[in-house]
Amino acid sequence: MAAVSVKCPFVWLLLGLCVRPSEATNTRVSMNDDVLLPYAHGHGPSHSHRHVRDCQPVRHGNTTHESWPSSDHSRLPDSTVFVSDVPGRSTWVYGHMTVVHDPLRTLSVLEPGGPGGCGMNHTASVEETAKAAGCLYAQNAGFFNTTKGYCLGNVVSDGRMVRDGGGVQNAQFGIRRDGTLVFGYLSQEDVLDQSNPFVQLVSGVVWLLRNGEVYISESLKAECDKTQETGLLKTFVDVVSARTAVGHDAEGRLILFQIDGQTGIRGMNLWEVADFLKKYGVINAINLDGGGSSTYVTDGSLASYPSDHCESDSRWRCGRNVSTILCVHPRRCQPANCSGHGDCVDGRCRCQEGWRGAACDSLVCQPPTCGPHGVCTAKGCVCDAGWRGNNCSRECLPGFYGDACNQTCACVNGGSCDPVHGRCTCPSGFHGNTCDQACPLGFFGPSCAQECRCDDLCPCDPQTGSCNATLRKETNYTLHRAGHCLAKQMFTSWRRDEEAHREQPHLTERTWLIITFTLASLLSVSLLVHLVQVCRGSVAARLPEHRDYSYVPLNDINGAASRARADGGKGGFGLDDSDSQDEIWSPSGRS
């Protein structure tokens, strides 16, 4: 198979004539008449990743994909237009090969029309998407539903998971965050792995080359199913058509491949594509969407010859609206903001102090550096409170505490402070937040927690607890005043208790005075009455002529009357006249 690089003016003029009709007007719309889809219903085989693993050759073990470190040369991408004959057929093909020297920073999988295109089931021409993104070179990529327009398979664009294919077992191409190129069949766990996530990912159909060997037969077993329009999957592989593919060489450079053609008439089948790529040193490669979708764009302008006819005039050929594209752009930092820790200069992150790595996402200081008492930051180790030093291995000096040991302890009287919180630990004989208070009398030791054991409850030395202590002048003065106060209080209390326990009289003094006065008054009145009677008696004795009355004892009268009543009742005893005469008294004497 011979390939000729196109450089002569005549060929460029011919290419210009081919391309110009497509550029003449942007209003032309493709008829989508050259459809080359691999499956009759839906997209992708229905079997699981385990089936793919089990049916692959034993020499590959359980690994269903290949990984390869990508190149990171700063060279600009190279694009070559080629015209090549096809062995065994008297035909020539026209196409493009692009070599990307730094895939991680200069290649992206883009959604149709820009971000969000797959979510809106949008399709757009490769020219439209490439021009908006500033692509140097671009070609179509993943498959899509030709009726409803939605993207098929897995799609990751610049680190964003656009579409999860749900574990679909078609050939995949992706770039991981560390620049590793991945080709082959992926489980859903592989696709969603976050330890080294994909930053670019797109699904194709048929793994063309695996480790430098044609892998189409194995792919037919892994991806087998019926196809649309072109029959079985084997027919999809065998039919000649326009083709698009992506692969890599031994240096880790990415190879974009595109040839013009028309299904069943001109172009290449996938066996021929695989042989062509193998001849030019490609190690791993997968097939992408082809047929009328196969498109190549340079600097936003169509550079390939599409196979779809235009709706307005079938004499012309129009580029088809497709789904995702592979965009080769000027070197970009990945991510564009250098993880917020650097500046993007000529496609490379220039990291700020304390950061390193291609994406400035790794600290220069790593966790073991700071030991168990610090954490790594962009400015080095940040030590925990109470620790210092470049690797946080030394405690704070005495008298300092806290973060960076920059706070001064407030402890006095020989107290030491905790290097973390600054709390004071007081020596024997002192207490308080800053150890500024001596132990109260009767206590001693650290924090004044021990009680003196001296006889008569005497105070002891506040530091040692010794009872033979010489107290300080201030303490003696305090004791003197306290003793004086205590004695006075004790005496006052004793007097109060004595008066409270003294026997109280039944009558108060005032009551006794009133009683005495009353008795004296009664005695005086009685004496006065007696004197008056005495005086009256003496006067009567001196005047006898005035005695005109007689004295008759009442008892005799009462007795005579009683007897008279008695005698009358008993037979008539009478009153004794002699007795009655004897008892009569008259003032002139007895008669």
XYZ file of C-alpha atoms in Angstrom:
591
model
C 0.000 0.000 0.000
C 1.668 3.186 -1.137
C 0.862 6.577 0.288
C 1.857 9.862 -1.269
C 1.968 13.107 0.666
C 0.125 15.815 -1.271
C 2.257 18.893 -1.773
C 2.170 19.799 -5.479
C 0.112 22.829 -6.591
C -1.983 20.769 -9.007
C -3.240 18.476 -6.266
C -3.960 21.420 -3.949
C -5.998 23.015 -6.755
C -7.953 19.787 -7.160
C -8.594 19.638 -3.432
C -9.691 23.247 -3.458
C -12.233 22.498 -6.155
C -13.519 19.586 -4.083
C -13.761 21.548 -0.886
C -15.004 24.854 -2.292
C -18.528 23.686 -3.087
C -19.005 22.806 0.537
C -17.717 26.208 1.630
C -19.704 28.204 -0.901
C -22.757 28.336 1.239
C -23.577 27.301 4.758
C -27.252 26.808 3.988
C -26.745 23.418 2.338
C -27.992 20.495 4.377
C -26.882 16.895 4.127
C -29.384 14.282 2.997
C -27.812 11.770 5.447
C -27.972 9.195 2.689
C -24.652 7.451 3.349
C -25.498 5.843 6.683
C -23.058 3.302 8.128
C -24.260 2.047 11.523
C -23.114 -1.156 13.190
C -26.313 -2.296 14.936
C -29.874 -2.945 13.761
C -31.589 -2.043 17.018
C -30.114 0.328 19.552
C -26.383 0.464 19.963
C -23.864 -1.958 21.381
C -24.053 -5.630 22.316
C -26.370 -6.733 25.100
C -23.836 -8.959 26.859
C -21.760 -8.001 29.879
C -18.134 -7.097 30.365
C -17.561 -10.580 31.795
C -18.569 -12.092 28.456
C -15.976 -9.942 26.705
C -13.326 -10.971 29.211
C -14.163 -14.654 28.899
C -14.146 -14.747 25.092
C -10.845 -12.927 24.556
C -7.589 -14.849 23.948
C -6.024 -16.419 27.023
C -2.766 -14.519 26.525
C -4.498 -11.305 27.596
C -5.609 -12.761 30.936
C -8.420 -10.773 32.548
C -7.322 -7.439 31.113
C -9.788 -6.196 28.489
C -8.072 -2.911 27.657
C -4.595 -1.565 27.043
C -2.961 1.448 28.673
C -0.027 3.444 27.354
C 1.749 6.544 28.702
C 1.176 9.506 26.443
C 3.820 11.742 24.973
C 4.168 15.248 26.400
C 6.385 16.933 23.825
C 5.765 20.626 23.307
C 5.782 20.330 19.487
C 2.761 21.520 17.590
C 0.566 18.803 16.061
C 1.376 17.601 12.545
C -1.339 17.072 9.923
C -0.657 15.237 6.650
C -2.898 14.846 3.629
C -2.283 11.541 1.894
C -3.381 9.690 -1.244
C -2.791 5.964 -1.039
C -3.465 2.918 -3.128
C -5.248 -0.065 -1.636
C -3.469 -3.418 -2.100
C -5.536 -5.938 -4.040
C -7.743 -3.268 -5.489
C -7.021 -0.880 -8.297
C -8.195 2.100 -6.312
C -6.815 5.038 -4.429
C -7.995 6.670 -1.246
C -7.648 10.229 -0.051
C -7.384 11.099 3.641
C -5.701 12.824 6.575
C -3.406 11.722 9.365
C -2.739 13.959 12.350
C -0.005 13.357 14.913
C -0.673 14.856 18.377
C 2.520 15.123 20.432
C 0.887 16.083 23.740
C -2.536 14.407 23.836
C -3.328 15.317 27.453
C -3.075 19.054 26.827
C -3.916 19.414 23.146
C -6.787 16.999 22.457
C -10.385 17.118 23.664
C -13.594 15.217 23.084
C -16.210 17.909 22.408
C -19.996 17.736 22.443
C -21.858 18.811 19.298
C -22.099 22.605 19.190
C -20.317 22.942 22.532
C -20.993 21.952 26.173
C -24.492 20.608 26.712
C -24.965 19.424 23.153
C -25.430 15.754 24.068
C -27.876 16.658 26.809
C -30.061 18.491 24.297
C -29.812 15.664 21.706
C -28.196 18.234 19.471
C -26.158 17.541 16.341
C -23.837 19.967 14.582
C -21.338 19.929 11.758
C -17.724 19.310 12.649
C -16.952 22.751 11.205
C -19.397 24.488 13.546
C -18.164 22.767 16.693
C -14.480 23.079 15.747
C -14.688 26.755 14.854
C -16.408 27.653 18.138
C -13.768 25.777 20.139
C -10.761 27.129 18.229
C -9.614 23.708 17.033
C -6.542 23.541 14.852
C -7.700 20.194 13.469
C -10.854 18.221 14.111
C -12.617 15.058 12.972
C -15.865 13.356 13.893
C -15.757 10.861 16.764
C -18.553 8.920 18.478
C -21.698 7.293 17.114
C -25.147 8.849 17.543
C -28.787 8.058 16.887
C -29.476 9.257 13.346
C -33.202 9.698 14.040
C -33.303 11.438 17.419
C -29.779 12.831 17.488
C -28.709 11.684 20.942
C -25.124 10.655 21.684
C -24.304 6.952 22.086
C -21.861 5.151 24.349
C -19.620 6.832 26.922
C -18.738 10.503 26.634
C -16.333 12.408 28.899
C -15.379 15.900 27.760
C -12.565 17.821 29.451
C -13.115 16.008 32.721
C -16.940 16.203 32.663
C -18.953 13.005 32.575
C -21.394 13.835 29.782
C -22.872 10.399 29.236
C -22.487 7.076 31.008
C -22.908 4.223 28.539
C -24.060 1.887 31.301
C -21.262 -0.615 30.748
C -21.764 -0.954 26.989
C -19.148 -3.289 25.550
C -17.849 -1.411 22.534
C -14.271 -0.391 21.852
C -13.359 2.749 23.845
C -10.716 5.438 23.606
C -9.885 7.648 26.571
C -7.246 9.739 28.305
C -6.917 9.568 32.068
C -5.973 12.465 34.308
C -2.327 11.427 34.467
C -2.098 11.325 30.647
C -2.451 7.562 30.241
C -3.977 6.554 26.904
C -6.592 3.780 27.176
C -7.943 1.612 24.322
C -10.276 -1.367 24.499
C -13.254 -2.655 26.459
C -14.113 -1.085 29.832
C -16.368 -2.173 32.634
C -18.623 0.445 34.145
C -16.356 0.442 37.203
C -13.419 1.310 34.928
C -15.370 4.193 33.407
C -16.412 5.616 36.780
C -13.087 5.069 38.547
C -12.146 8.233 40.420
C -8.661 7.270 41.565
C -7.363 8.295 38.131
C -10.472 9.463 36.290
C -10.923 9.916 32.586
C -10.630 13.470 31.300
C -11.551 12.443 27.748
C -13.560 9.370 26.711
C -15.521 8.322 23.623
C -16.992 5.052 22.363
C -16.301 3.504 18.965
C -17.089 0.136 17.420
C -14.431 -2.543 16.701
C -10.985 -2.635 18.244
C -8.710 -2.479 15.183
C -5.239 -2.991 16.666
C -4.215 -4.406 20.034
C -0.561 -4.277 20.987
C 0.428 -3.902 17.337
C -1.672 -6.814 16.071
C -4.934 -6.746 14.114
C -7.723 -7.469 16.624
C -10.814 -7.368 14.406
C -11.694 -11.093 14.636
C -11.673 -10.925 18.441
C -13.729 -7.748 18.297
C -16.393 -9.452 16.191
C -16.836 -11.977 19.005
C -16.851 -9.306 21.701
C -19.195 -6.848 19.948
C -21.307 -9.220 17.866
C -24.839 -8.179 16.976
C -26.843 -7.285 13.865
C -26.410 -3.907 12.166
C -28.567 -1.362 10.476
C -28.604 -0.758 6.728
C -25.375 -2.696 6.084
C -26.439 -5.994 7.617
C -24.420 -8.010 10.106
C -21.499 -6.618 12.093
C -19.151 -8.523 9.783
C -20.638 -6.653 6.843
C -20.043 -3.413 8.726
C -16.397 -4.467 9.016
C -15.978 -5.715 5.447
C -17.749 -2.982 3.464
C -15.641 -0.223 1.917
C -16.623 3.248 3.070
C -15.316 6.503 4.442
C -13.629 5.739 7.777
C -12.466 7.529 10.917
C -10.157 6.020 13.556
C -7.893 6.965 16.469
C -4.778 5.236 17.806
C -1.311 5.790 19.238
C 2.265 4.900 18.355
C 5.115 3.563 20.469
C 6.119 7.071 21.617
C 2.662 7.737 23.056
C 1.737 10.161 20.299
C -1.926 10.133 19.340
C -2.746 9.358 15.686
C -5.984 10.664 14.137
C -6.972 8.938 10.902
C -9.662 9.881 8.361
C -10.265 8.809 4.742
C -12.928 9.835 2.285
C -15.191 7.331 0.598
C -18.748 6.214 -0.020
C -20.268 3.076 1.415
C -19.965 0.146 -0.971
C -18.239 2.220 -3.691
C -14.945 3.624 -2.490
C -12.896 3.949 0.647
C -11.543 1.199 2.908
C -12.915 -1.665 4.927
C -11.751 -2.025 8.540
C -9.221 -4.747 7.710
C -7.512 -2.355 5.298
C -7.650 0.457 7.844
C -6.026 -1.784 10.472
C -3.265 -2.823 8.080
C -2.639 0.782 7.051
C -2.317 1.945 10.650
C -0.128 -1.005 11.622
C 2.226 -0.217 8.738
C 2.683 3.306 10.069
C 3.607 2.138 13.565
C 0.268 2.410 15.361
C 0.099 0.130 18.436
C -3.535 0.369 19.579
C -6.441 1.795 17.587
C -10.247 1.739 17.499
C -12.741 2.541 14.758
C -15.012 5.598 15.118
C -18.154 6.684 13.287
C -17.716 6.507 9.480
C -19.725 6.619 6.269
C -21.336 10.003 5.701
C -20.218 11.092 9.205
C -16.516 10.875 8.337
C -15.342 14.513 8.291
C -12.044 16.347 8.698
C -11.720 20.087 9.412
C -8.660 22.346 9.422
C -8.809 25.737 11.186
C -12.603 25.640 11.145
C -12.863 24.856 7.419
C -13.928 21.583 5.797
C -10.880 19.750 4.421
C -12.432 16.380 3.518
C -14.799 15.337 0.766
C -18.107 14.243 2.399
C -20.121 11.370 0.955
C -23.646 12.676 1.752
C -25.509 14.486 -1.024
C -26.926 17.946 -0.419
C -30.683 18.329 -0.118
C -30.759 21.479 -2.268
C -28.772 19.991 -5.146
C -27.793 16.308 -5.243
C -24.885 17.138 -7.525
C -23.054 18.527 -4.517
C -21.775 16.856 -1.371
C -22.516 18.281 2.120
C -20.986 17.678 5.474
C -23.282 15.897 7.913
C -24.342 17.135 11.332
C -22.753 14.704 13.743
C -22.332 14.147 17.449
C -19.009 14.331 19.303
C -15.724 15.342 17.689
C -12.002 14.992 18.431
C -10.533 18.487 18.616
C -6.792 19.188 18.369
C -6.257 22.622 19.898
C -3.341 24.745 21.111
C -1.755 23.464 24.265
C -4.046 23.921 27.230
C -3.473 23.401 30.864
C -5.391 20.542 32.377
C -7.366 21.773 34.158
C -7.454 25.198 32.600
C -7.104 26.989 35.968
C -4.222 24.738 37.085
C -6.327 23.542 40.031
C -6.352 27.100 41.340
C -2.691 26.827 42.356
C -0.847 28.096 39.298
C -0.917 29.980 36.003
C -1.249 28.462 32.552
C 1.739 29.495 30.419
C 2.018 28.058 26.923
C -0.189 25.143 27.830
C 1.700 24.230 30.971
C 0.849 25.022 34.551
C 3.393 27.196 36.311
C 2.727 26.274 39.916
C 2.672 28.631 42.845
C 5.092 28.148 45.704
C 4.318 25.008 47.643
C 2.551 23.208 44.769
C 3.789 20.825 42.124
C 2.575 18.447 39.404
C 1.369 18.935 35.857
C -1.938 20.274 37.198
C -0.454 21.974 40.296
C -2.651 19.691 42.364
C -0.015 18.164 44.612
C 1.621 19.811 47.608
C 5.384 19.946 47.774
C 5.012 19.117 51.443
C 3.676 15.592 51.854
C 2.028 14.265 55.045
C 4.986 12.229 56.420
C 7.091 15.380 56.427
C 5.195 17.003 59.290
C 4.996 13.917 61.481
C 2.069 13.312 63.836
C 1.933 16.901 65.128
C 1.395 18.917 61.945
C -0.286 19.100 58.564
C 1.139 19.933 55.165
C 0.107 23.161 53.432
C 1.387 25.192 50.531
C 3.523 27.161 53.000
C 5.003 24.039 54.561
C 4.153 22.351 57.836
C 1.529 23.963 60.032
C 2.174 22.622 63.529
C -0.448 21.693 66.074
C -0.697 23.878 69.165
C 2.259 23.247 71.446
C 4.661 22.171 68.700
C 7.242 23.942 66.569
C 10.012 23.366 64.048
C 10.134 22.725 60.311
C 8.675 19.268 60.777
C 6.722 19.986 64.004
C 8.925 17.687 66.069
C 9.802 20.028 68.977
C 7.600 21.180 71.847
C 7.225 24.851 72.744
C 9.987 26.430 74.834
C 9.160 26.937 78.544
C 7.020 30.013 78.976
C 5.304 29.752 75.578
C 2.288 27.884 74.266
C -0.374 27.727 71.523
C -0.188 27.756 67.721
C 3.356 28.329 66.529
C 4.302 28.709 70.226
C 3.757 32.461 69.893
C 1.722 33.040 73.064
C 3.398 33.842 76.384
C 2.450 32.000 79.554
C 1.022 34.101 82.430
C 2.067 31.756 85.256
C 3.931 33.299 88.267
C 5.629 31.970 91.389
C 7.427 29.310 89.395
C 4.309 27.841 87.802
C 4.618 26.023 84.452
C 2.051 26.236 81.650
C 0.642 23.593 79.324
C 2.244 24.064 75.873
C -1.082 23.498 74.116
C -3.676 25.432 76.138
C -1.486 27.555 78.424
C -3.091 26.287 81.660
C -0.824 26.842 84.679
C 0.431 23.980 86.837
C 1.228 25.589 90.219
C 4.107 24.547 92.487
C 3.490 23.549 96.113
C 2.124 26.391 98.175
C 0.277 28.249 95.394
C -2.957 28.038 93.481
C -5.136 30.085 91.121
C -5.319 30.455 87.344
C -1.885 32.053 87.263
C -0.494 30.592 90.526
C -0.676 34.049 92.091
C -2.440 32.998 95.315
C -0.754 31.360 98.311
C -2.410 28.383 99.924
C -5.042 29.285 102.528
C -4.100 28.522 106.158
C -4.468 24.874 106.940
C -3.620 23.628 103.442
C -0.416 22.878 101.593
C 1.093 21.055 98.610
C 0.431 21.196 94.846
C -2.748 23.118 94.103
C -3.169 23.412 97.916
C -5.039 20.145 97.847
C -3.669 18.670 101.118
C -4.825 19.565 104.621
C -2.415 20.293 107.465
C -2.130 17.632 110.177
C -0.728 19.786 112.989
C -1.816 19.584 116.642
C -4.520 21.966 117.782
C -5.273 22.676 114.162
C -2.268 24.897 113.884
C -1.242 26.046 110.391
C 1.603 24.367 108.560
C 4.151 25.318 105.951
C 2.152 25.847 102.694
C 4.822 24.124 100.618
C 6.024 21.189 102.719
C 3.215 20.776 105.249
C 5.697 20.924 108.141
C 4.185 21.985 111.460
C 7.445 23.625 112.541
C 6.908 26.426 110.183
C 8.016 30.006 110.436
C 5.198 31.968 108.979
C 5.748 35.081 106.999
C 5.172 38.505 108.515
C 2.054 39.025 106.485
C 0.714 35.664 107.632
C 1.464 36.425 111.296
C -0.300 39.757 111.039
C -3.263 38.060 109.446
C -3.319 35.423 112.169
C -3.171 38.136 114.888
C -6.114 40.001 113.470
C -7.986 36.790 112.846
C -7.317 35.624 116.446
C -8.481 38.916 117.883
C -11.612 38.851 115.839
C -12.241 35.207 116.669
C -11.756 35.776 120.420
C -14.170 38.686 120.414
C -16.716 36.696 118.521
C -16.283 33.737 120.882
C -16.748 35.968 123.984
C -19.848 37.576 122.506
C -21.215 34.182 121.667
C -20.476 32.898 125.214
C -22.318 35.814 126.787
C -25.259 35.246 124.494
C -25.341 31.569 125.354
C -25.056 32.307 129.128
C -27.952 34.722 129.065
C -29.982 32.315 127.014
C -29.420 29.474 129.538
C -29.841 31.596 132.724
C -33.070 30.598 134.711
C -35.735 33.223 134.184
C -38.158 34.219 137.167
C -41.842 33.364 136.896
C -42.855 37.012 137.489
C -41.117 40.051 136.263
C -39.883 42.806 138.499
C -42.645 45.114 137.429
C -45.235 42.491 138.278
C -43.749 42.087 141.711
C -43.863 45.846 142.242
C -47.523 45.976 141.263
C -48.362 43.075 143.577
C -46.418 44.664 146.437
C -48.091 47.990 145.920
C -51.508 46.394 145.776
C -50.981 44.425 148.980
C -49.628 47.492 150.714
C -52.656 49.460 149.600
C -55.050 46.790 150.894
C -53.182 46.619 154.178
C -53.358 50.374 154.528
C -57.082 50.394 153.802
C -57.682 47.564 156.317
C -55.661 49.403 158.918
C -57.565 52.588 158.311
C -60.918 50.804 158.679
C -59.801 49.195 161.902
C -58.684 52.511 163.313
C -62.009 54.043 162.439
C -63.874 51.239 164.232
C -61.637 51.550 167.217
C -62.252 55.242 167.425
C -66.014 54.833 167.194
C -65.967 52.183 169.928
C -64.113 54.446 172.297
C -66.606 57.252 171.756
C -69.573 54.975 172.459
C -68.019 53.810 175.670
C -67.784 57.327 176.973
C -71.517 58.030 176.340
C -73.545 55.216 178.210
C -76.891 57.096 178.604
C -77.606 56.700 175.100
C -77.786 52.930 175.337
C -81.558 52.375 174.659
C -81.480 48.992 173.221
C -81.256 45.452 174.586
C -79.262 42.524 173.404
C -80.940 39.252 172.747
C -78.862 36.471 171.382
C -80.324 35.226 168.134
C -79.590 31.686 168.929
C -81.780 31.769 171.970
C -84.601 33.284 170.070
C -84.333 30.828 167.261
C -84.075 27.970 169.789
C -87.185 28.984 171.783
C -89.230 29.257 168.674
C -88.097 25.867 167.509
C -88.928 24.252 170.752
C -92.340 25.862 170.902
C -93.138 24.385 167.491
C -91.925 21.094 168.704
C -93.929 21.136 171.929
C -97.066 22.097 170.136
C -96.737 19.102 167.991
C -96.034 16.729 170.888
C -98.529 17.533 173.587
C -98.059 21.069 174.362
C -94.774 21.869 175.871
C -94.647 25.683 176.495
C -91.996 28.289 176.640
C -90.073 28.649 179.890
C -90.793 32.113 181.138
C -87.900 32.211 183.452
C -85.531 31.489 180.655
C -86.951 34.160 178.439
C -86.668 36.740 181.129
C -83.113 35.924 181.729
C -82.208 36.477 178.102
C -83.741 39.936 177.724
C -81.273 42.871 177.804
C -82.217 46.461 178.119
C -80.204 49.566 178.251
C -81.015 50.028 181.880
C -79.739 46.571 182.776
C -81.119 43.134 183.137
C -84.710 42.690 184.805
